[in-house]
Amino acid sequence: MQRSADGWGSGLLGVVIFSGSLPATRVAVGGFSPLFLTSARAVIAAALGAALLWGLRQARPARSDLVSLAIVAFGVVLGFPLLTALALQHVTSAHSIVFIGLLPLATAVFGVLRGGERPRPAFWLFSLLGSGAVAGFALVQSGAGSLAGDLLMLAAILICGLGYAEGAALSRRLGGWQVISWALVLALPAMLVLALATRPAGVAEVGGPAWLGLAYVSVFSMLVGFVFWYRGLARGGIAGVGQLQLLQPFLGLALAGLLLGEPVAPSMIAVTGLVVLCVAGAKRFA
């Protein structure tokens, strides 16, 4: 029980950190191209992760772990950051954040497929209800959307769910921060080449907010958040703790409204209450 409580606490902290990712990305793409932003954040986080691995003298992962690390790198280092950055050229961060509510369901499905978990039937009922509530909220916000942006966000959710589940299963053997650090190091050569090829011509012309956005997604979204998130998924269960992501859209919407001045629908409070009940129900039956 203590292990489960620790997992849920770590997972919640990870969700709080991730909730600032899309608003920060929205700000950053105002000064950087999506390709440069995706690669630069990975390079910066990889440098920090490599320093941690070297400084704490971590053993190299087994050869059998390389495929799983490649899946993690593809899902959360390349796929999700790139697709969301592309999507945010078409939609507002307030609109894109609601799609994150579908991520717990995707994570739970991949947790069954890749992590060997078997939640009880009632869990799926609460998970579907929570995801449905968020999807309904997305329809209310549909005026700020576009077909291209929505499809990019849906693709990002599927890829990220796979990366979350794969990383969580691997974290049981390697540890949470080790998994994301090794995945970043594995992706570093390709990300470094991409960053150099897509770097902005006039660095001095990039505004301060874009640099701050890049700093946040590099340090917190790409590394620190995963330290807590993978620990939470590994200790509390992929399917169960993954439901905490249902809260992320509303934390992110609040940030988008406060920091970016983007409109937030009044119905957010009611939907948030329903989502909290769904998370509680999913936790009980996971």
PDB file of C-alpha atoms in Angstrom:
ATOM      1  CA  MET A   1       0.000   0.000   0.000  1.00  0.00           C
ATOM      2  CA  GLN A   2       2.868   2.370   0.815  1.00  0.00           C
ATOM      3  CA  ARG A   3       4.450   1.593  -2.558  1.00  0.00           C
ATOM      4  CA  SER A   4       1.153   2.368  -4.303  1.00  0.00           C
ATOM      5  CA  ALA A   5       0.685   5.650  -2.405  1.00  0.00           C
ATOM      6  CA  ASP A   6       4.239   6.673  -3.269  1.00  0.00           C
ATOM      7  CA  GLY A   7       3.548   5.854  -6.909  1.00  0.00           C
ATOM      8  CA  TRP A   8       0.406   7.976  -7.016  1.00  0.00           C
ATOM      9  CA  GLY A   9       2.177  10.868  -5.296  1.00  0.00           C
ATOM     10  CA  SER A  10       5.091  10.748  -7.742  1.00  0.00           C
ATOM     11  CA  GLY A  11       2.688  10.450 -10.666  1.00  0.00           C
ATOM     12  CA  LEU A  12       0.698  13.490  -9.545  1.00  0.00           C
ATOM     13  CA  LEU A  13       3.861  15.583  -9.298  1.00  0.00           C
ATOM     14  CA  GLY A  14       4.809  14.482 -12.794  1.00  0.00           C
ATOM     15  CA  VAL A  15       1.391  15.528 -14.116  1.00  0.00           C
ATOM     16  CA  VAL A  16       1.713  18.957 -12.493  1.00  0.00           C
ATOM     17  CA  ILE A  17       5.068  19.433 -14.221  1.00  0.00           C
ATOM     18  CA  PHE A  18       3.749  18.191 -17.580  1.00  0.00           C
ATOM     19  CA  SER A  19       0.740  20.514 -17.391  1.00  0.00           C
ATOM     20  CA  GLY A  20       2.977  23.423 -18.340  1.00  0.00           C
ATOM     21  CA  SER A  21       4.366  21.670 -21.415  1.00  0.00           C
ATOM     22  CA  LEU A  22       1.849  22.705 -24.055  1.00  0.00           C
ATOM     23  CA  PRO A  23       1.586  26.361 -22.957  1.00  0.00           C
ATOM     24  CA  ALA A  24       5.399  26.502 -22.931  1.00  0.00           C
ATOM     25  CA  THR A  25       5.531  24.848 -26.360  1.00  0.00           C
ATOM     26  CA  ARG A  26       2.963  27.317 -27.672  1.00  0.00           C
ATOM     27  CA  VAL A  27       5.206  30.187 -26.544  1.00  0.00           C
ATOM     28  CA  ALA A  28       8.375  28.556 -27.882  1.00  0.00           C
ATOM     29  CA  VAL A  29       7.038  27.949 -31.409  1.00  0.00           C
ATOM     30  CA  GLY A  30       6.588  31.698 -31.642  1.00  0.00           C
ATOM     31  CA  GLY A  31      10.365  31.974 -31.984  1.00  0.00           C
ATOM     32  CA  PHE A  32      11.538  28.530 -33.096  1.00  0.00           C
ATOM     33  CA  SER A  33      10.487  26.089 -35.788  1.00  0.00           C
ATOM     34  CA  PRO A  34       8.832  22.853 -34.564  1.00  0.00           C
ATOM     35  CA  LEU A  35      11.774  20.761 -35.807  1.00  0.00           C
ATOM     36  CA  PHE A  36      14.362  22.883 -34.015  1.00  0.00           C
ATOM     37  CA  LEU A  37      12.293  23.024 -30.834  1.00  0.00           C
ATOM     38  CA  THR A  38      11.858  19.243 -30.799  1.00  0.00           C
ATOM     39  CA  SER A  39      15.537  18.520 -31.409  1.00  0.00           C
ATOM     40  CA  ALA A  40      16.935  21.300 -29.200  1.00  0.00           C
ATOM     41  CA  ARG A  41      14.888  20.284 -26.156  1.00  0.00           C
ATOM     42  CA  ALA A  42      16.073  16.699 -26.608  1.00  0.00           C
ATOM     43  CA  VAL A  43      19.727  17.744 -26.930  1.00  0.00           C
ATOM     44  CA  ILE A  44      19.603  19.907 -23.794  1.00  0.00           C
ATOM     45  CA  ALA A  45      17.810  17.221 -21.782  1.00  0.00           C
ATOM     46  CA  ALA A  46      20.195  14.538 -23.094  1.00  0.00           C
ATOM     47  CA  ALA A  47      23.197  16.550 -21.907  1.00  0.00           C
ATOM     48  CA  LEU A  48      21.672  16.792 -18.430  1.00  0.00           C
ATOM     49  CA  GLY A  49      20.690  13.121 -18.428  1.00  0.00           C
ATOM     50  CA  ALA A  50      24.150  12.019 -19.559  1.00  0.00           C
ATOM     51  CA  ALA A  51      25.716  14.090 -16.780  1.00  0.00           C
ATOM     52  CA  LEU A  52      23.483  12.352 -14.232  1.00  0.00           C
ATOM     53  CA  LEU A  53      24.281   8.897 -15.593  1.00  0.00           C
ATOM     54  CA  TRP A  54      28.017   9.595 -15.603  1.00  0.00           C
ATOM     55  CA  GLY A  55      28.090  11.409 -12.270  1.00  0.00           C
ATOM     56  CA  LEU A  56      26.152   8.677 -10.478  1.00  0.00           C
ATOM     57  CA  ARG A  57      28.046   5.922 -12.320  1.00  0.00           C
ATOM     58  CA  GLN A  58      25.024   4.090 -13.650  1.00  0.00           C
ATOM     59  CA  ALA A  59      25.549   0.776 -15.404  1.00  0.00           C
ATOM     60  CA  ARG A  60      24.762   0.614 -19.093  1.00  0.00           C
ATOM     61  CA  PRO A  61      21.427  -0.983 -20.020  1.00  0.00           C
ATOM     62  CA  ALA A  62      21.470  -4.551 -21.303  1.00  0.00           C
ATOM     63  CA  ARG A  63      21.401  -5.115 -25.040  1.00  0.00           C
ATOM     64  CA  SER A  64      17.919  -6.596 -24.652  1.00  0.00           C
ATOM     65  CA  ASP A  65      16.706  -3.242 -23.298  1.00  0.00           C
ATOM     66  CA  LEU A  66      17.735  -1.270 -26.379  1.00  0.00           C
ATOM     67  CA  VAL A  67      14.536  -1.970 -28.327  1.00  0.00           C
ATOM     68  CA  SER A  68      12.407  -0.750 -25.407  1.00  0.00           C
ATOM     69  CA  LEU A  69      14.597   2.344 -25.021  1.00  0.00           C
ATOM     70  CA  ALA A  70      14.229   3.032 -28.750  1.00  0.00           C
ATOM     71  CA  ILE A  71      10.427   2.858 -28.390  1.00  0.00           C
ATOM     72  CA  VAL A  72      10.588   5.287 -25.466  1.00  0.00           C
ATOM     73  CA  ALA A  73      12.825   7.634 -27.465  1.00  0.00           C
ATOM     74  CA  PHE A  74      10.512   7.466 -30.485  1.00  0.00           C
ATOM     75  CA  GLY A  75       7.406   8.060 -28.380  1.00  0.00           C
ATOM     76  CA  VAL A  76       8.362  10.742 -25.864  1.00  0.00           C
ATOM     77  CA  VAL A  77      11.636  12.240 -27.137  1.00  0.00           C
ATOM     78  CA  LEU A  78      10.754  12.614 -30.837  1.00  0.00           C
ATOM     79  CA  GLY A  79       7.134  11.756 -31.629  1.00  0.00           C
ATOM     80  CA  PHE A  80       5.089  13.572 -28.995  1.00  0.00           C
ATOM     81  CA  PRO A  81       7.161  16.800 -28.875  1.00  0.00           C
ATOM     82  CA  LEU A  82       7.314  17.088 -32.678  1.00  0.00           C
ATOM     83  CA  LEU A  83       3.654  16.318 -33.331  1.00  0.00           C
ATOM     84  CA  THR A  84       2.426  18.678 -30.607  1.00  0.00           C
ATOM     85  CA  ALA A  85       4.731  21.457 -31.831  1.00  0.00           C
ATOM     86  CA  LEU A  86       3.326  20.998 -35.350  1.00  0.00           C
ATOM     87  CA  ALA A  87      -0.231  20.915 -33.994  1.00  0.00           C
ATOM     88  CA  LEU A  88       0.288  24.141 -32.071  1.00  0.00           C
ATOM     89  CA  GLN A  89       0.870  25.941 -35.349  1.00  0.00           C
ATOM     90  CA  HIS A  90      -2.799  25.255 -36.139  1.00  0.00           C
ATOM     91  CA  VAL A  91      -4.557  25.346 -32.750  1.00  0.00           C
ATOM     92  CA  THR A  92      -4.269  27.184 -29.454  1.00  0.00           C
ATOM     93  CA  SER A  93      -2.673  25.511 -26.439  1.00  0.00           C
ATOM     94  CA  ALA A  94      -6.056  25.688 -24.665  1.00  0.00           C
ATOM     95  CA  HIS A  95      -7.593  23.587 -27.460  1.00  0.00           C
ATOM     96  CA  SER A  96      -4.709  21.145 -27.748  1.00  0.00           C
ATOM     97  CA  ILE A  97      -4.548  20.493 -24.007  1.00  0.00           C
ATOM     98  CA  VAL A  98      -7.966  18.841 -23.936  1.00  0.00           C
ATOM     99  CA  PHE A  99      -6.627  16.021 -26.106  1.00  0.00           C
ATOM    100  CA  ILE A 100      -4.266  15.114 -23.273  1.00  0.00           C
ATOM    101  CA  GLY A 101      -7.381  13.775 -21.551  1.00  0.00           C
ATOM    102  CA  LEU A 102      -7.296  10.876 -24.028  1.00  0.00           C
ATOM    103  CA  LEU A 103      -3.751   9.990 -22.999  1.00  0.00           C
ATOM    104  CA  PRO A 104      -4.699   7.965 -19.865  1.00  0.00           C
ATOM    105  CA  LEU A 105      -6.826   5.631 -21.980  1.00  0.00           C
ATOM    106  CA  ALA A 106      -4.027   5.201 -24.528  1.00  0.00           C
ATOM    107  CA  THR A 107      -1.518   4.598 -21.726  1.00  0.00           C
ATOM    108  CA  ALA A 108      -3.802   2.017 -20.101  1.00  0.00           C
ATOM    109  CA  VAL A 109      -4.289   0.134 -23.376  1.00  0.00           C
ATOM    110  CA  PHE A 110      -0.545   0.002 -24.009  1.00  0.00           C
ATOM    111  CA  GLY A 111      -0.036  -0.905 -20.342  1.00  0.00           C
ATOM    112  CA  VAL A 112      -2.061  -4.043 -21.037  1.00  0.00           C
ATOM    113  CA  LEU A 113      -0.300  -4.753 -24.342  1.00  0.00           C
ATOM    114  CA  ARG A 114       3.278  -3.931 -23.280  1.00  0.00           C
ATOM    115  CA  GLY A 115       3.233  -3.969 -19.468  1.00  0.00           C
ATOM    116  CA  GLY A 116       1.177  -7.089 -18.869  1.00  0.00           C
ATOM    117  CA  GLU A 117      -1.325  -5.330 -16.590  1.00  0.00           C
ATOM    118  CA  ARG A 118      -4.907  -6.540 -16.174  1.00  0.00           C
ATOM    119  CA  PRO A 119      -7.176  -3.870 -14.618  1.00  0.00           C
ATOM    120  CA  ARG A 120     -10.655  -4.898 -13.476  1.00  0.00           C
ATOM    121  CA  PRO A 121     -13.636  -4.199 -15.777  1.00  0.00           C
ATOM    122  CA  ALA A 122     -14.864  -1.324 -13.580  1.00  0.00           C
ATOM    123  CA  PHE A 123     -11.543   0.421 -14.223  1.00  0.00           C
ATOM    124  CA  TRP A 124     -12.278   0.606 -17.939  1.00  0.00           C
ATOM    125  CA  LEU A 125     -15.706   2.051 -17.202  1.00  0.00           C
ATOM    126  CA  PHE A 126     -14.210   4.944 -15.217  1.00  0.00           C
ATOM    127  CA  SER A 127     -11.410   5.387 -17.746  1.00  0.00           C
ATOM    128  CA  LEU A 128     -13.849   5.593 -20.662  1.00  0.00           C
ATOM    129  CA  LEU A 129     -16.137   7.924 -18.718  1.00  0.00           C
ATOM    130  CA  GLY A 130     -13.248  10.261 -17.896  1.00  0.00           C
ATOM    131  CA  SER A 131     -11.940  10.216 -21.450  1.00  0.00           C
ATOM    132  CA  GLY A 132     -15.453  10.797 -22.766  1.00  0.00           C
ATOM    133  CA  ALA A 133     -15.874  13.800 -20.470  1.00  0.00           C
ATOM    134  CA  VAL A 134     -12.645  15.308 -21.777  1.00  0.00           C
ATOM    135  CA  ALA A 135     -13.568  14.519 -25.391  1.00  0.00           C
ATOM    136  CA  GLY A 136     -16.927  16.221 -24.861  1.00  0.00           C
ATOM    137  CA  PHE A 137     -15.178  19.227 -23.441  1.00  0.00           C
ATOM    138  CA  ALA A 138     -12.978  19.243 -26.549  1.00  0.00           C
ATOM    139  CA  LEU A 139     -16.099  19.487 -28.714  1.00  0.00           C
ATOM    140  CA  VAL A 140     -17.230  22.520 -26.713  1.00  0.00           C
ATOM    141  CA  GLN A 141     -13.839  24.084 -27.475  1.00  0.00           C
ATOM    142  CA  SER A 142     -13.952  23.029 -31.135  1.00  0.00           C
ATOM    143  CA  GLY A 143     -14.203  26.587 -32.405  1.00  0.00           C
ATOM    144  CA  ALA A 144     -10.476  26.990 -31.763  1.00  0.00           C
ATOM    145  CA  GLY A 145      -9.555  23.791 -33.574  1.00  0.00           C
ATOM    146  CA  SER A 146      -8.630  22.658 -37.066  1.00  0.00           C
ATOM    147  CA  LEU A 147      -8.640  19.251 -38.720  1.00  0.00           C
ATOM    148  CA  ALA A 148      -4.860  19.225 -39.219  1.00  0.00           C
ATOM    149  CA  GLY A 149      -4.166  20.278 -35.636  1.00  0.00           C
ATOM    150  CA  ASP A 150      -6.619  17.741 -34.195  1.00  0.00           C
ATOM    151  CA  LEU A 151      -5.216  14.849 -36.240  1.00  0.00           C
ATOM    152  CA  LEU A 152      -1.676  15.763 -35.205  1.00  0.00           C
ATOM    153  CA  MET A 153      -2.731  15.834 -31.541  1.00  0.00           C
ATOM    154  CA  LEU A 154      -4.450  12.429 -31.815  1.00  0.00           C
ATOM    155  CA  ALA A 155      -1.323  10.923 -33.389  1.00  0.00           C
ATOM    156  CA  ALA A 156       0.768  12.471 -30.622  1.00  0.00           C
ATOM    157  CA  ILE A 157      -1.465  10.893 -27.959  1.00  0.00           C
ATOM    158  CA  LEU A 158      -1.141   7.380 -29.409  1.00  0.00           C
ATOM    159  CA  ILE A 159       2.630   7.601 -29.755  1.00  0.00           C
ATOM    160  CA  CYS A 160       3.033   9.105 -26.287  1.00  0.00           C
ATOM    161  CA  GLY A 161       0.843   6.435 -24.679  1.00  0.00           C
ATOM    162  CA  LEU A 162       3.111   3.770 -26.137  1.00  0.00           C
ATOM    163  CA  GLY A 163       6.220   5.574 -24.902  1.00  0.00           C
ATOM    164  CA  TYR A 164       4.755   5.990 -21.405  1.00  0.00           C
ATOM    165  CA  ALA A 165       3.786   2.334 -21.057  1.00  0.00           C
ATOM    166  CA  GLU A 166       7.060   1.034 -22.485  1.00  0.00           C
ATOM    167  CA  GLY A 167       9.124   3.327 -20.270  1.00  0.00           C
ATOM    168  CA  ALA A 168       7.128   2.413 -17.167  1.00  0.00           C
ATOM    169  CA  ALA A 169       7.612  -1.305 -17.736  1.00  0.00           C
ATOM    170  CA  LEU A 170      11.344  -0.764 -18.267  1.00  0.00           C
ATOM    171  CA  SER A 171      11.541   1.465 -15.165  1.00  0.00           C
ATOM    172  CA  ARG A 172      10.777  -1.557 -13.002  1.00  0.00           C
ATOM    173  CA  ARG A 173      14.234  -2.846 -13.902  1.00  0.00           C
ATOM    174  CA  LEU A 174      16.307   0.272 -14.611  1.00  0.00           C
ATOM    175  CA  GLY A 175      14.624   3.013 -12.543  1.00  0.00           C
ATOM    176  CA  GLY A 176      12.551   5.932 -13.776  1.00  0.00           C
ATOM    177  CA  TRP A 177      15.161   8.650 -14.289  1.00  0.00           C
ATOM    178  CA  GLN A 178      17.589   6.137 -15.763  1.00  0.00           C
ATOM    179  CA  VAL A 179      15.091   5.127 -18.456  1.00  0.00           C
ATOM    180  CA  ILE A 180      14.421   8.645 -19.718  1.00  0.00           C
ATOM    181  CA  SER A 181      18.119   9.545 -19.466  1.00  0.00           C
ATOM    182  CA  TRP A 182      19.231   6.516 -21.507  1.00  0.00           C
ATOM    183  CA  ALA A 183      16.438   7.136 -24.056  1.00  0.00           C
ATOM    184  CA  LEU A 184      17.627  10.726 -24.452  1.00  0.00           C
ATOM    185  CA  VAL A 185      21.239   9.614 -24.854  1.00  0.00           C
ATOM    186  CA  LEU A 186      20.162   7.038 -27.457  1.00  0.00           C
ATOM    187  CA  ALA A 187      18.373   9.733 -29.443  1.00  0.00           C
ATOM    188  CA  LEU A 188      21.131  12.349 -29.014  1.00  0.00           C
ATOM    189  CA  PRO A 189      23.102  11.825 -32.273  1.00  0.00           C
ATOM    190  CA  ALA A 190      20.031  12.198 -34.484  1.00  0.00           C
ATOM    191  CA  MET A 191      18.615  15.077 -32.440  1.00  0.00           C
ATOM    192  CA  LEU A 192      21.944  16.936 -32.491  1.00  0.00           C
ATOM    193  CA  VAL A 193      22.188  16.712 -36.295  1.00  0.00           C
ATOM    194  CA  LEU A 194      18.573  17.877 -36.612  1.00  0.00           C
ATOM    195  CA  ALA A 195      19.123  20.776 -34.205  1.00  0.00           C
ATOM    196  CA  LEU A 196      22.154  22.003 -36.136  1.00  0.00           C
ATOM    197  CA  ALA A 197      20.334  21.679 -39.455  1.00  0.00           C
ATOM    198  CA  THR A 198      17.241  23.595 -38.322  1.00  0.00           C
ATOM    199  CA  ARG A 199      18.783  26.208 -36.007  1.00  0.00           C
ATOM    200  CA  PRO A 200      17.368  29.716 -36.482  1.00  0.00           C
ATOM    201  CA  ALA A 201      19.393  32.022 -38.676  1.00  0.00           C
ATOM    202  CA  GLY A 202      19.027  35.014 -36.387  1.00  0.00           C
ATOM    203  CA  VAL A 203      19.336  33.856 -32.785  1.00  0.00           C
ATOM    204  CA  ALA A 204      19.386  37.445 -31.550  1.00  0.00           C
ATOM    205  CA  GLU A 205      15.943  38.004 -33.056  1.00  0.00           C
ATOM    206  CA  VAL A 206      14.325  35.294 -30.900  1.00  0.00           C
ATOM    207  CA  GLY A 207      12.404  36.858 -28.024  1.00  0.00           C
ATOM    208  CA  GLY A 208      12.806  36.126 -24.335  1.00  0.00           C
ATOM    209  CA  PRO A 209       9.468  34.252 -23.960  1.00  0.00           C
ATOM    210  CA  ALA A 210      10.503  31.750 -26.656  1.00  0.00           C
ATOM    211  CA  TRP A 211      13.784  31.068 -24.822  1.00  0.00           C
ATOM    212  CA  LEU A 212      11.906  30.578 -21.558  1.00  0.00           C
ATOM    213  CA  GLY A 213       9.530  28.163 -23.291  1.00  0.00           C
ATOM    214  CA  LEU A 214      12.483  26.218 -24.675  1.00  0.00           C
ATOM    215  CA  ALA A 215      14.094  26.100 -21.221  1.00  0.00           C
ATOM    216  CA  TYR A 216      10.924  24.747 -19.604  1.00  0.00           C
ATOM    217  CA  VAL A 217      10.250  21.999 -22.124  1.00  0.00           C
ATOM    218  CA  SER A 218      13.933  20.999 -22.143  1.00  0.00           C
ATOM    219  CA  VAL A 219      14.527  20.747 -18.392  1.00  0.00           C
ATOM    220  CA  PHE A 220      11.108  20.048 -16.915  1.00  0.00           C
ATOM    221  CA  SER A 221       8.964  18.513 -19.675  1.00  0.00           C
ATOM    222  CA  MET A 222      11.738  16.401 -21.168  1.00  0.00           C
ATOM    223  CA  LEU A 223      13.593  15.269 -18.049  1.00  0.00           C
ATOM    224  CA  VAL A 224      12.450  16.279 -14.558  1.00  0.00           C
ATOM    225  CA  GLY A 225       8.788  15.437 -15.159  1.00  0.00           C
ATOM    226  CA  PHE A 226       9.704  11.962 -16.371  1.00  0.00           C
ATOM    227  CA  VAL A 227      11.758  11.278 -13.242  1.00  0.00           C
ATOM    228  CA  PHE A 228       8.548  11.455 -11.202  1.00  0.00           C
ATOM    229  CA  TRP A 229       6.201  10.147 -13.879  1.00  0.00           C
ATOM    230  CA  TYR A 230       8.011   6.892 -14.670  1.00  0.00           C
ATOM    231  CA  ARG A 231       8.591   6.299 -10.957  1.00  0.00           C
ATOM    232  CA  GLY A 232       4.871   6.760 -10.366  1.00  0.00           C
ATOM    233  CA  LEU A 233       3.834   4.436 -13.193  1.00  0.00           C
ATOM    234  CA  ALA A 234       6.306   1.744 -12.140  1.00  0.00           C
ATOM    235  CA  ARG A 235       5.367   1.805  -8.448  1.00  0.00           C
ATOM    236  CA  GLY A 236       1.634   2.518  -8.633  1.00  0.00           C
ATOM    237  CA  GLY A 237       0.698   0.733 -11.865  1.00  0.00           C
ATOM    238  CA  ILE A 238       0.676   1.950 -15.462  1.00  0.00           C
ATOM    239  CA  ALA A 239      -3.086   1.824 -16.006  1.00  0.00           C
ATOM    240  CA  GLY A 240      -4.065   3.240 -12.605  1.00  0.00           C
ATOM    241  CA  VAL A 241      -1.559   6.060 -12.148  1.00  0.00           C
ATOM    242  CA  GLY A 242      -1.933   6.898 -15.832  1.00  0.00           C
ATOM    243  CA  GLN A 243      -5.473   8.103 -15.073  1.00  0.00           C
ATOM    244  CA  LEU A 244      -3.968  11.093 -13.266  1.00  0.00           C
ATOM    245  CA  GLN A 245      -3.383  12.542 -16.720  1.00  0.00           C
ATOM    246  CA  LEU A 246      -7.107  13.248 -16.851  1.00  0.00           C
ATOM    247  CA  LEU A 247      -6.316  16.175 -14.559  1.00  0.00           C
ATOM    248  CA  GLN A 248      -3.583  17.521 -16.829  1.00  0.00           C
ATOM    249  CA  PRO A 249      -5.854  19.262 -19.360  1.00  0.00           C
ATOM    250  CA  PHE A 250      -7.449  21.379 -16.660  1.00  0.00           C
ATOM    251  CA  LEU A 251      -4.179  22.266 -14.987  1.00  0.00           C
ATOM    252  CA  GLY A 252      -2.862  23.210 -18.402  1.00  0.00           C
ATOM    253  CA  LEU A 253      -5.969  25.183 -19.307  1.00  0.00           C
ATOM    254  CA  ALA A 254      -5.625  27.174 -16.108  1.00  0.00           C
ATOM    255  CA  LEU A 255      -2.009  27.960 -17.006  1.00  0.00           C
ATOM    256  CA  ALA A 256      -2.983  28.872 -20.568  1.00  0.00           C
ATOM    257  CA  GLY A 257      -5.558  31.289 -19.222  1.00  0.00           C
ATOM    258  CA  LEU A 258      -3.316  32.800 -16.562  1.00  0.00           C
ATOM    259  CA  LEU A 259      -0.057  33.039 -18.498  1.00  0.00           C
ATOM    260  CA  LEU A 260      -1.153  33.356 -22.133  1.00  0.00           C
ATOM    261  CA  GLY A 261      -4.500  35.073 -21.695  1.00  0.00           C
ATOM    262  CA  GLU A 262      -6.237  32.395 -23.770  1.00  0.00           C
ATOM    263  CA  PRO A 263     -10.002  31.944 -23.231  1.00  0.00           C
ATOM    264  CA  VAL A 264     -11.058  29.110 -20.894  1.00  0.00           C
ATOM    265  CA  ALA A 265     -14.654  27.865 -20.949  1.00  0.00           C
ATOM    266  CA  PRO A 266     -16.677  28.174 -17.713  1.00  0.00           C
ATOM    267  CA  SER A 267     -17.695  24.521 -18.090  1.00  0.00           C
ATOM    268  CA  MET A 268     -14.138  23.590 -17.194  1.00  0.00           C
ATOM    269  CA  ILE A 269     -14.911  23.520 -13.463  1.00  0.00           C
ATOM    270  CA  ALA A 270     -17.841  21.107 -13.844  1.00  0.00           C
ATOM    271  CA  VAL A 271     -15.922  18.784 -16.135  1.00  0.00           C
ATOM    272  CA  THR A 272     -12.917  18.891 -13.799  1.00  0.00           C
ATOM    273  CA  GLY A 273     -15.122  17.697 -10.933  1.00  0.00           C
ATOM    274  CA  LEU A 274     -16.377  14.775 -13.008  1.00  0.00           C
ATOM    275  CA  VAL A 275     -12.832  13.905 -14.051  1.00  0.00           C
ATOM    276  CA  VAL A 276     -11.653  13.879 -10.423  1.00  0.00           C
ATOM    277  CA  LEU A 277     -14.416  11.363  -9.606  1.00  0.00           C
ATOM    278  CA  CYS A 278     -13.344   9.210 -12.561  1.00  0.00           C
ATOM    279  CA  VAL A 279      -9.721   9.261 -11.415  1.00  0.00           C
ATOM    280  CA  ALA A 280     -10.803   8.212  -7.920  1.00  0.00           C
ATOM    281  CA  GLY A 281     -12.891   5.368  -9.338  1.00  0.00           C
ATOM    282  CA  ALA A 282     -10.104   4.218 -11.638  1.00  0.00           C
ATOM    283  CA  LYS A 283      -7.664   4.236  -8.729  1.00  0.00           C
ATOM    284  CA  ARG A 284      -9.939   1.944  -6.712  1.00  0.00           C
ATOM    285  CA  PHE A 285     -10.395  -0.642  -9.445  1.00  0.00           C
ATOM    286  CA  ALA A 286      -6.975  -0.515 -11.161  1.00  0.00           C
TER     287      ALA A 286
END
